[in-house]
Coordinates of C-alpha atoms and ligand atoms in Angstrom, one line a residue:
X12 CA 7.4 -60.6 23.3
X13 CA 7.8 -59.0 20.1
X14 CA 5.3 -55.8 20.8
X15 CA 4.4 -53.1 18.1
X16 CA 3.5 -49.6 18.2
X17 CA -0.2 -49.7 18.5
X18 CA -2.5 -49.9 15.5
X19 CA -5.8 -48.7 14.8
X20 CA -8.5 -50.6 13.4
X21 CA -8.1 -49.3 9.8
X22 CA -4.0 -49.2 10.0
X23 CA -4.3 -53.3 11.0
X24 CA -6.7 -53.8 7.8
X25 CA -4.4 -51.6 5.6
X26 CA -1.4 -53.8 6.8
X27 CA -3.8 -56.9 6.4
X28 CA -4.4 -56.2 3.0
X29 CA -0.9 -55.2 1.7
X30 CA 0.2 -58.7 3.3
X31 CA -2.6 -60.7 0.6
X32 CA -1.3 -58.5 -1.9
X33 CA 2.7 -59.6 -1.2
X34 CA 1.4 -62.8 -1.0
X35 CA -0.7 -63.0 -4.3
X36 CA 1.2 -64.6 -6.7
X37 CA -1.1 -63.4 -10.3
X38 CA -2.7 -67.1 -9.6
X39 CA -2.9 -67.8 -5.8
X40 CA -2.2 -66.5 -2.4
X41 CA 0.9 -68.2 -1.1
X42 CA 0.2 -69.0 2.8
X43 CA 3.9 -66.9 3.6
X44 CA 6.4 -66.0 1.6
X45 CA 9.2 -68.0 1.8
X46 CA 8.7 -70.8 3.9
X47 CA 5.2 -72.0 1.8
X48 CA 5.7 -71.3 -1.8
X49 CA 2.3 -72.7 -3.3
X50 CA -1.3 -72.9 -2.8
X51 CA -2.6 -74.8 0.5
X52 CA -6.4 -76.0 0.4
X53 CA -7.6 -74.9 3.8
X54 CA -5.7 -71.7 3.3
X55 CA -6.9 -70.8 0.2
X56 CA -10.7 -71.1 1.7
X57 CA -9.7 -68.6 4.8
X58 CA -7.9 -66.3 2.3
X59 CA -11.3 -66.2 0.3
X60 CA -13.3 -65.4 3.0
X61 CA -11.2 -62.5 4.6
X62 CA -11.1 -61.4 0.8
X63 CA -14.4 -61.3 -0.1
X64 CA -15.6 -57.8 1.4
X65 CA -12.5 -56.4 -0.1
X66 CA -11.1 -58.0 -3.3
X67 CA -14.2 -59.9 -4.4
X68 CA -12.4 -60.3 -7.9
X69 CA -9.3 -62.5 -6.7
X70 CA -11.4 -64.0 -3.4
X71 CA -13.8 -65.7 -6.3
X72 CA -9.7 -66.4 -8.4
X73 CA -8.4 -68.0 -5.0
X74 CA -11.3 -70.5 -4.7
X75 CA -11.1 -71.4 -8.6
X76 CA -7.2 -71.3 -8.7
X77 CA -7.5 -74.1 -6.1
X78 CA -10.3 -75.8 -7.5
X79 CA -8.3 -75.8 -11.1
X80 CA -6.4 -78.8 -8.9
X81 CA -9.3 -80.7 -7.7
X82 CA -8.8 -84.7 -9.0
X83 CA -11.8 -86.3 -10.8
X84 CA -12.2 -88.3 -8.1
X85 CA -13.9 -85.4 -6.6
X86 CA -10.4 -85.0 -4.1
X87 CA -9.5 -81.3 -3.7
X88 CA -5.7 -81.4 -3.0
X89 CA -4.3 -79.9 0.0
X90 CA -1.6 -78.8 -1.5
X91 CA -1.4 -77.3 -5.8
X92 CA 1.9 -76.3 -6.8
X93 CA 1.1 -73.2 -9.7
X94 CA 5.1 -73.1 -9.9
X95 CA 8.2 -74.6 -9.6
X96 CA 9.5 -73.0 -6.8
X97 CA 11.3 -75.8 -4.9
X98 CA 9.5 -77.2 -1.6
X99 CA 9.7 -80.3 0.0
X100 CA 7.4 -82.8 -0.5
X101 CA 7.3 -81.7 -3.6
X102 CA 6.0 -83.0 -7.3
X103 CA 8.4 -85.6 -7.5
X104 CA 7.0 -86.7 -4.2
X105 CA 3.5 -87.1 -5.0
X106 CA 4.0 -87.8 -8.8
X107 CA 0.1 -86.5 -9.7
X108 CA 1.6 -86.2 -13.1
X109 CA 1.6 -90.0 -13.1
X110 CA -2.0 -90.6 -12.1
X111 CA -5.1 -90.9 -14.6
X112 CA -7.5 -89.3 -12.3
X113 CA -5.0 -85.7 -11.3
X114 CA -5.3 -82.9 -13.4
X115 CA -2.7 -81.1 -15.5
X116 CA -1.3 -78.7 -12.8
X117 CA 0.7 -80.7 -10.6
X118 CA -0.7 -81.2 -7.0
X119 CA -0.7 -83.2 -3.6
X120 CA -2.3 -86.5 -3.1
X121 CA -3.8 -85.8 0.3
X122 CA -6.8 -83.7 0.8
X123 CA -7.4 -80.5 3.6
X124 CA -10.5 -79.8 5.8
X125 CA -13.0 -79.4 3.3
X126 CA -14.0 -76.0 4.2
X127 CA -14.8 -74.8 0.4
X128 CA -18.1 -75.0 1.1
X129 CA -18.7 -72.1 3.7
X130 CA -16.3 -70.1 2.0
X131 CA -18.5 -70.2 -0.9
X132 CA -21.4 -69.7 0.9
X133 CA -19.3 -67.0 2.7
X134 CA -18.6 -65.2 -0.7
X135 CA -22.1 -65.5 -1.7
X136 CA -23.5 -63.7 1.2
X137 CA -21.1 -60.6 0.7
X138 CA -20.7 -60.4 -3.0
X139 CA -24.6 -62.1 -4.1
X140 CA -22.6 -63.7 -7.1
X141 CA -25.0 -66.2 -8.5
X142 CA -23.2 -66.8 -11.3
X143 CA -20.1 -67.7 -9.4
X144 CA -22.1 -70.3 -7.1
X145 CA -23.4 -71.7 -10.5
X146 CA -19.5 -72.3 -11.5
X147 CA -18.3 -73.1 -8.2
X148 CA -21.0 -75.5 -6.7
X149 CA -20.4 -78.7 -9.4
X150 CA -17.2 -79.0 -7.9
X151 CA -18.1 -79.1 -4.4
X152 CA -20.5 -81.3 -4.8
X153 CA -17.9 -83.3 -6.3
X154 CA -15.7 -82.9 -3.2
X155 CA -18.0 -83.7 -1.0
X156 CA -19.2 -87.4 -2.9
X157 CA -15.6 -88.2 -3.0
X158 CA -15.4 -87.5 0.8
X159 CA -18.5 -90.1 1.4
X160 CA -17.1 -92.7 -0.9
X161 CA -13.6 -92.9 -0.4
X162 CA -12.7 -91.8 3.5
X163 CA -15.9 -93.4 5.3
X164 CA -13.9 -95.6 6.6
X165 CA -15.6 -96.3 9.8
X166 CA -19.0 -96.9 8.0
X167 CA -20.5 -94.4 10.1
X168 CA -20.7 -91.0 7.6
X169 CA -17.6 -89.7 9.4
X170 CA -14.9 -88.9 6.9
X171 CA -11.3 -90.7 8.2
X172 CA -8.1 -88.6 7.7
X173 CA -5.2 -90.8 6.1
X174 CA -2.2 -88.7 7.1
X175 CA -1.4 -86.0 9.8
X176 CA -1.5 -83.4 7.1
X177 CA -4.8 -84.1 5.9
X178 CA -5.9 -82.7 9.5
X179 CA -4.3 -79.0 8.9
X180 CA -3.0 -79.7 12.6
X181 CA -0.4 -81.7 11.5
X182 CA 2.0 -81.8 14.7
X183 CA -1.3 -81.9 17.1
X184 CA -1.0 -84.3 19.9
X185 CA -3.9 -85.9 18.7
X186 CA -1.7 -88.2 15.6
X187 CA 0.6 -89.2 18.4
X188 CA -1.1 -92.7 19.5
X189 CA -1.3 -93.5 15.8
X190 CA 1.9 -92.1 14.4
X191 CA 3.7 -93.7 17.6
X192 CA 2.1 -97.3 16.5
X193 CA 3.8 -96.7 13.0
X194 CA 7.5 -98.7 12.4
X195 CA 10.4 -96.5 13.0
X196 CA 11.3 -94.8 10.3
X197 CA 15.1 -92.9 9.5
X198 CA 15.4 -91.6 6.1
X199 CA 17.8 -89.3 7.2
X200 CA 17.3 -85.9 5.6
X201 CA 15.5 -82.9 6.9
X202 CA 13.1 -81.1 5.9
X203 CA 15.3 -77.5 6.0
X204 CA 13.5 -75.1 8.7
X205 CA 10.9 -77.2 9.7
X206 CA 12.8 -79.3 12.5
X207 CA 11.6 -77.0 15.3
X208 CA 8.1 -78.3 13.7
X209 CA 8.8 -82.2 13.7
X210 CA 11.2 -84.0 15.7
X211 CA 13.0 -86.4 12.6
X212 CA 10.9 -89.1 13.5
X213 CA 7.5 -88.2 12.8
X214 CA 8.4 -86.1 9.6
X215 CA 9.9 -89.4 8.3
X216 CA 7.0 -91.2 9.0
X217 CA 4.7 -88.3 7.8
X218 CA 6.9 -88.8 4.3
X219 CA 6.8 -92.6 4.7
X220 CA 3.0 -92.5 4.7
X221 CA 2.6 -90.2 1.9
X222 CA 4.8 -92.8 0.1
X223 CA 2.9 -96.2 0.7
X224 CA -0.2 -94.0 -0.3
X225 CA 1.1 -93.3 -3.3
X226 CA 2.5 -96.2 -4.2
X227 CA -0.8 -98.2 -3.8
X228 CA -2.1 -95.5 -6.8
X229 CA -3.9 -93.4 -4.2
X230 CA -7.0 -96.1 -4.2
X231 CA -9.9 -95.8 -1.8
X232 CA -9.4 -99.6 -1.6
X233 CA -6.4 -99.4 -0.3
X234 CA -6.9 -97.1 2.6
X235 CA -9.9 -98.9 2.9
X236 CA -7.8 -102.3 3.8
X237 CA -4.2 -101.7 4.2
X238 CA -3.4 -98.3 4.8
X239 CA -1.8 -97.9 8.7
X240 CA -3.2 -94.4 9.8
X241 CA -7.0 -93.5 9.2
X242 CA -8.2 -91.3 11.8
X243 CA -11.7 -89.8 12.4
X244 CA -10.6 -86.1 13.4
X245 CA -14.1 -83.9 14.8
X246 CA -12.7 -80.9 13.5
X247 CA -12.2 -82.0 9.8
X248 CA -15.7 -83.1 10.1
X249 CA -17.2 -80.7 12.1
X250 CA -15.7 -78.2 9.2
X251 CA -17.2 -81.1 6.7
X252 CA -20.4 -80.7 8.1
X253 CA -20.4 -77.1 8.4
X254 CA -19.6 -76.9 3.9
X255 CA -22.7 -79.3 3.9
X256 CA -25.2 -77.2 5.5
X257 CA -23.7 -74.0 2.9
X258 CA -24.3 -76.4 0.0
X259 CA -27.8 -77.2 1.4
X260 CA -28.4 -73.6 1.7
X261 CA -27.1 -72.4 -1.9
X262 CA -28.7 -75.8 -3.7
X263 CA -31.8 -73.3 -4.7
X264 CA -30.1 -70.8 -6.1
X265 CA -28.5 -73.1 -8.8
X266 CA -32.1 -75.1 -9.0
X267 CA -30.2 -78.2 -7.1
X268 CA -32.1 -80.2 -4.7
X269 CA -30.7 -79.3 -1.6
X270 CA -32.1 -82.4 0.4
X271 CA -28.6 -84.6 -0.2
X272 CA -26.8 -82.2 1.2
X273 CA -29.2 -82.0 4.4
X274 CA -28.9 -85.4 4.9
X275 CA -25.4 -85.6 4.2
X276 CA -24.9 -83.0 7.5
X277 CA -27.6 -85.0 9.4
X278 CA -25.2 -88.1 9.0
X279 CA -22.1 -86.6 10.4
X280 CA -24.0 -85.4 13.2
X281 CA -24.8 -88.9 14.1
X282 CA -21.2 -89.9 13.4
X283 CA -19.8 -87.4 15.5
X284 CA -22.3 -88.1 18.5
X285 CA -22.1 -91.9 18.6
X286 CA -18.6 -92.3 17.8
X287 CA -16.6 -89.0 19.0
X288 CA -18.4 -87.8 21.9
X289 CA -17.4 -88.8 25.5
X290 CA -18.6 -85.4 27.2
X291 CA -16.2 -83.7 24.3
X292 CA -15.2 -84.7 21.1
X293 CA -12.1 -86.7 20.6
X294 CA -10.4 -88.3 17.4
X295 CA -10.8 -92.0 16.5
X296 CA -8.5 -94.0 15.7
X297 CA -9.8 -96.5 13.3
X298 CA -6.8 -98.9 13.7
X299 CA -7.3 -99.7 17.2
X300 CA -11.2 -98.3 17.2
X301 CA -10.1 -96.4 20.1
X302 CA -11.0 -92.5 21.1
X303 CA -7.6 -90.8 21.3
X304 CA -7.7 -89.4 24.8
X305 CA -6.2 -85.7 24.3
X306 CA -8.8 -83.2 23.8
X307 CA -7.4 -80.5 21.5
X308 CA -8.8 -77.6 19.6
X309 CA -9.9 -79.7 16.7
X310 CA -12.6 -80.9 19.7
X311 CA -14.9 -78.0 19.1
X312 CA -15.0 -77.9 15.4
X313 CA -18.9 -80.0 15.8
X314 CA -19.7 -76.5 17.3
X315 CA -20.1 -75.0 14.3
X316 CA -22.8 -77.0 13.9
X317 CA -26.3 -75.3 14.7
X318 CA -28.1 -78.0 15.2
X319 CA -26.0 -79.4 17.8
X320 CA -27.8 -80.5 20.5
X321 CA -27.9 -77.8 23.4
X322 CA -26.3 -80.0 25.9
X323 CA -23.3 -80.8 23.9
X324 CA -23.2 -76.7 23.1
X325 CA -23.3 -76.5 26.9
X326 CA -20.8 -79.2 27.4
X327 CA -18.3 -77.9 24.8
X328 CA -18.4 -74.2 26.0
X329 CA -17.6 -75.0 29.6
X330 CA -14.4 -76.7 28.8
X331 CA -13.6 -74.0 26.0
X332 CA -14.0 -71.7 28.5
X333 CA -12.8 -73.5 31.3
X334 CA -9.4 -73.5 33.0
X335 CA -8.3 -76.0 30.4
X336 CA -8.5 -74.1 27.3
X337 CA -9.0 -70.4 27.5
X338 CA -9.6 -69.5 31.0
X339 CA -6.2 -70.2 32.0
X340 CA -4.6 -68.3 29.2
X341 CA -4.8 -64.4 28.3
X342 CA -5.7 -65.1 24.6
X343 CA -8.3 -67.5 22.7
X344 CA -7.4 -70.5 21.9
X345 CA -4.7 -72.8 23.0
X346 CA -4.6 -76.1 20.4
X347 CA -4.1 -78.6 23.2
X348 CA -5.7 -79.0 26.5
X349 CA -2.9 -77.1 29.2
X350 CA -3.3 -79.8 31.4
X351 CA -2.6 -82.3 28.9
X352 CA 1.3 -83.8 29.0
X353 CA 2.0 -83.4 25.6
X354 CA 0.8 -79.3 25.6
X355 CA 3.7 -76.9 24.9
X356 CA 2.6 -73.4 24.6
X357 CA 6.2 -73.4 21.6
X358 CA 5.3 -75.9 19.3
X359 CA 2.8 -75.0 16.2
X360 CA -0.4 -77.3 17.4
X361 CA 0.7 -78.6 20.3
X362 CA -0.6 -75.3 22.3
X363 CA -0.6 -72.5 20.5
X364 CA -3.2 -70.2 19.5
X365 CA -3.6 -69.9 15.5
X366 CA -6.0 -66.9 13.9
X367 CA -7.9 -69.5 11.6
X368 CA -9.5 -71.7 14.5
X369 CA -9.8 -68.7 16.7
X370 CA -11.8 -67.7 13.8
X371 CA -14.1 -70.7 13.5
X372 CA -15.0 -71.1 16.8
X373 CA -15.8 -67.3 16.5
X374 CA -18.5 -68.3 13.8
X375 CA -19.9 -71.1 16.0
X376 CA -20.2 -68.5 18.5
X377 CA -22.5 -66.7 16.2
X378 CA -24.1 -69.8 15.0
X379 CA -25.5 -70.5 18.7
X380 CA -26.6 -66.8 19.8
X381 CA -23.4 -67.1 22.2
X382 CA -22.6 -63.2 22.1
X383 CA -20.3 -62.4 24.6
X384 CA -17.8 -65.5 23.8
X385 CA -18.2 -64.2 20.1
X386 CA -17.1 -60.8 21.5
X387 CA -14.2 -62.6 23.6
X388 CA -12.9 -64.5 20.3
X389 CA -12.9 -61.3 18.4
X390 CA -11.6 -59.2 20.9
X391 CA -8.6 -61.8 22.0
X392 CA -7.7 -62.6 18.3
X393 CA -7.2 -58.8 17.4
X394 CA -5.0 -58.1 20.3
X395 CA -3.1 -61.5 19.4
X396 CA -2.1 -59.8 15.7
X397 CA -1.7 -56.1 16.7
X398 CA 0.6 -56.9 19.6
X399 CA 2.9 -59.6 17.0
X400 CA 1.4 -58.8 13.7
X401 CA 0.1 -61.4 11.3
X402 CA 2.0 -64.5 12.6
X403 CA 1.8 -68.1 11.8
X404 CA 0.5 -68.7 15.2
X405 CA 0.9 -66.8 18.7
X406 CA 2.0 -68.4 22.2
X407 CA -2.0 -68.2 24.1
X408 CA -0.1 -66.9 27.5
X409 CA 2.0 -63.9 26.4
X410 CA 0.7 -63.7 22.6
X411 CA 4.3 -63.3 21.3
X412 CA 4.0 -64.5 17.6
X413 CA 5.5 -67.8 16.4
X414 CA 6.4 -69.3 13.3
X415 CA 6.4 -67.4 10.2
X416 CA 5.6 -63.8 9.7
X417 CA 3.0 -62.1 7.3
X418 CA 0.9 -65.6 7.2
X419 CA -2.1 -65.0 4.5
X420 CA -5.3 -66.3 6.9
X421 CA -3.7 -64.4 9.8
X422 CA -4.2 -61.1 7.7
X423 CA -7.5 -62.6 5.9
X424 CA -9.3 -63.4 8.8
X425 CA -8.1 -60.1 10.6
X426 CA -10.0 -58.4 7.9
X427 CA -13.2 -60.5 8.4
X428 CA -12.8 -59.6 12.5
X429 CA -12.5 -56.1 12.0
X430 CA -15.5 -55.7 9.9
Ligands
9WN23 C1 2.1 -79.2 5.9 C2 0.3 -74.0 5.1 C3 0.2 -75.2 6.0 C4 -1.2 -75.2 6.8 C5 -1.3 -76.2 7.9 C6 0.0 -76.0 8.8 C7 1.2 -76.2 8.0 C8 2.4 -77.8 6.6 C9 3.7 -77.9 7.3 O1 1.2 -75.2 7.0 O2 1.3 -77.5 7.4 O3 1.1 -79.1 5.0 O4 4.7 -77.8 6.6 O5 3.7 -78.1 8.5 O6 0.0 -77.0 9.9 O7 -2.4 -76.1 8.6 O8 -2.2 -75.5 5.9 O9 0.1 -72.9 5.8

């Protein structure tokens, strides 16, 4: 257990800060130094949330550095490489440079939790930029259409992940069924420190499916038809609706209608009650229409929801809070279920405890009045990063820190719990 002299409030935000400011590139924030050399999508949004109190400037450059990749499909990238620092999969992996619809700076050809939303709502509410709304909000909307056209692929307003990656929670035990149903795949390279991450297998048939996606021209059609993984994942959506309900509530300010985007979040609520819900929410996997049966972290993101019905808030709290999930552990909140086979408190999603989903289930305590498990979120998550510092993510019995060190949204969202 890697334990530091103690901090005080304002030491932990000084060292918060001075992390985002070794991490900002002049362009974006990189999520670590080293190990993840560009701009991530979901990243970026945390980063411009724990910014905007602070550095309102570069929390309004992050969101428009990332945007600057965003497809005219409407896809925002969950990945925009700003430089060519070398990372595998790379450029030549994804070849956006070869497709009508990607923009000049080279990018990804998977999309990220579409968060965007709240975090422009979020930098609305503390800076009361209207003009940057104005700028901003076109291109979300954009995000959002591209979402409803191309990834319902259940017909039923949910948006389908096509790839592990797309989920942010990219080893999860949740992509196990459908990555398990997938041929066997040996390309036989490595992807340099990231073994610990994936066993061989699954990081060549992550790179395999990234392939066959962007060898059918990264169509809708073909994900529609052919393509072998599409999974309905409740925290992507539940983070989907969430950037709906922001857009809803900023639509006035830029003299939109804000109806579409009420209805939009009215849909995935349906979607996620009819087809994820079976006393929690689980993933679906299109391919065999099954629920996957692990319940993981990803399982609460419907609670930011307000509108969620009470019973389901009462539902998911109990289990959150239940011996399954936090009240077996010391710190908030393990990313699988402990009683589930696959947990292992080591290994990145498969148990750990990560700052950003800490952080969101922290804002759908706030959402539902739920005071004292906001209280517990905030008070566990701080403890998490001034007893290891601003790790990638933290082992939720001891809190010793894991993966990376000086991780952006582990210092972003530090700043956003202290204030
Ligand atoms: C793959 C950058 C990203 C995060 C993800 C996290 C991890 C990458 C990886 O790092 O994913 O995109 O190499 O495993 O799982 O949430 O956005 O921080």
């Amino acid at each position: 257990m890697d334990a530091r002299p103690a901090v005080d409030d304002a030491a932990l935000g000084r060292e918060a800060l001075s992390v985002l400011d070794a991490n900002w590139t002049g362009t974006a924030t990189v999520p670590a130094p080293g190990l993840y050399p560009h701009q991530w999508s979901w990243d970026s949004a945390f980063v411009a949330m724990g910014l905007a109190r602070h550095r309102p400037e570069r929390s309004r450059a992050e969101l428009l550095s990332l945007l600057a990749g965003q497809w005219a499909t409407g896809m925002v990238p969950h990945i925009v490489f700003h430089t060519p620092e070398a990372y595998f999969p790379g450029p030549s992996v994804w070849r956006s440079h070869d497709h009508d619809a990607a923009p000049r700076v080279l990018t990804s050809g998977l999309t990220a939790p579409p968060v965007h939303g709240l975090a422009l709502w979020w930098i609305y509410r503390h800076t009361g930029d209207v003009e940057f709304v104005r700028r901003a909000f076109p291109s979300l909307v954009a995000q959002h259409r591209y979402l409803a056209a191309a990834r319902d692929l259940g017909g039923g307003g949910l948006a389908a992940i096509v790839h592990p990656w797309e989920s942010g929670m990219d080893d999860s035990p949740a992509w196990d069924q459908p990555l398990a149903a997938l041929p066997e795949i040996r390309y036989g390279y490595r992807n340099l420190d990231l073994d610990e991450r994936h066993p061989d297998s699954d990081h060549d048939r992550y790179v395999w499916l990234a392939l066959r996606y962007r060898d059918a021209g990264y169509r809708a059609e073909y994900l529609r038809e052919d393509h072998p993984f599409a999974v309905e994942c409740p925290l992507f959506n539940g983070i989907w609706l969430a950037s709906c309900q922001a857009l809803a509530e900023l639509a006035p300010l830029v003299r939109a209608d804000p109806a579409p985007h009420a209805e939009r979040a009215e849909r995935i609520r349906s979607g996620l009650l009819e087809r994820l819900w079976d006393g929690c929410f689980y993933a679906r996997d299109l391919r065999t229409d099954r629920l996957i049966p692990v319940c993981t972290v990803g399982g609460f993101g419907p609670l930011l929801d307000p509108w969620l019905p009470a019973e389901h808030v009462g539902a998911l709290v109990d289990v959150l809070q239940s011996a399954r999930f936090m009240g077996a552990t010391g710190y908030p909140v393990p990313s699988c279920e402990i009683r589930a086979s696959q947990f292992d408190r080591t290994r990145y999603w498969r148990g750990p405890s990560w700052v950003n989903t800490n952080w969101l289930l922290r804002r759908a305590a706030s959402v539902h009045g739920l005071g004292p498990l906001r209280d517990q979120l905030t008070g566990g998550t701080l403890r998490l990063v001034r007893q290891a510092g601003f790790r990638e993510c933290f082992d939720p019995f001891d809190g010793s820190g894991r993966g990376c060190r000086d991780f952006s949204w582990s210092a972003a969202l530090t700043l956003d719990l202290l204030a």
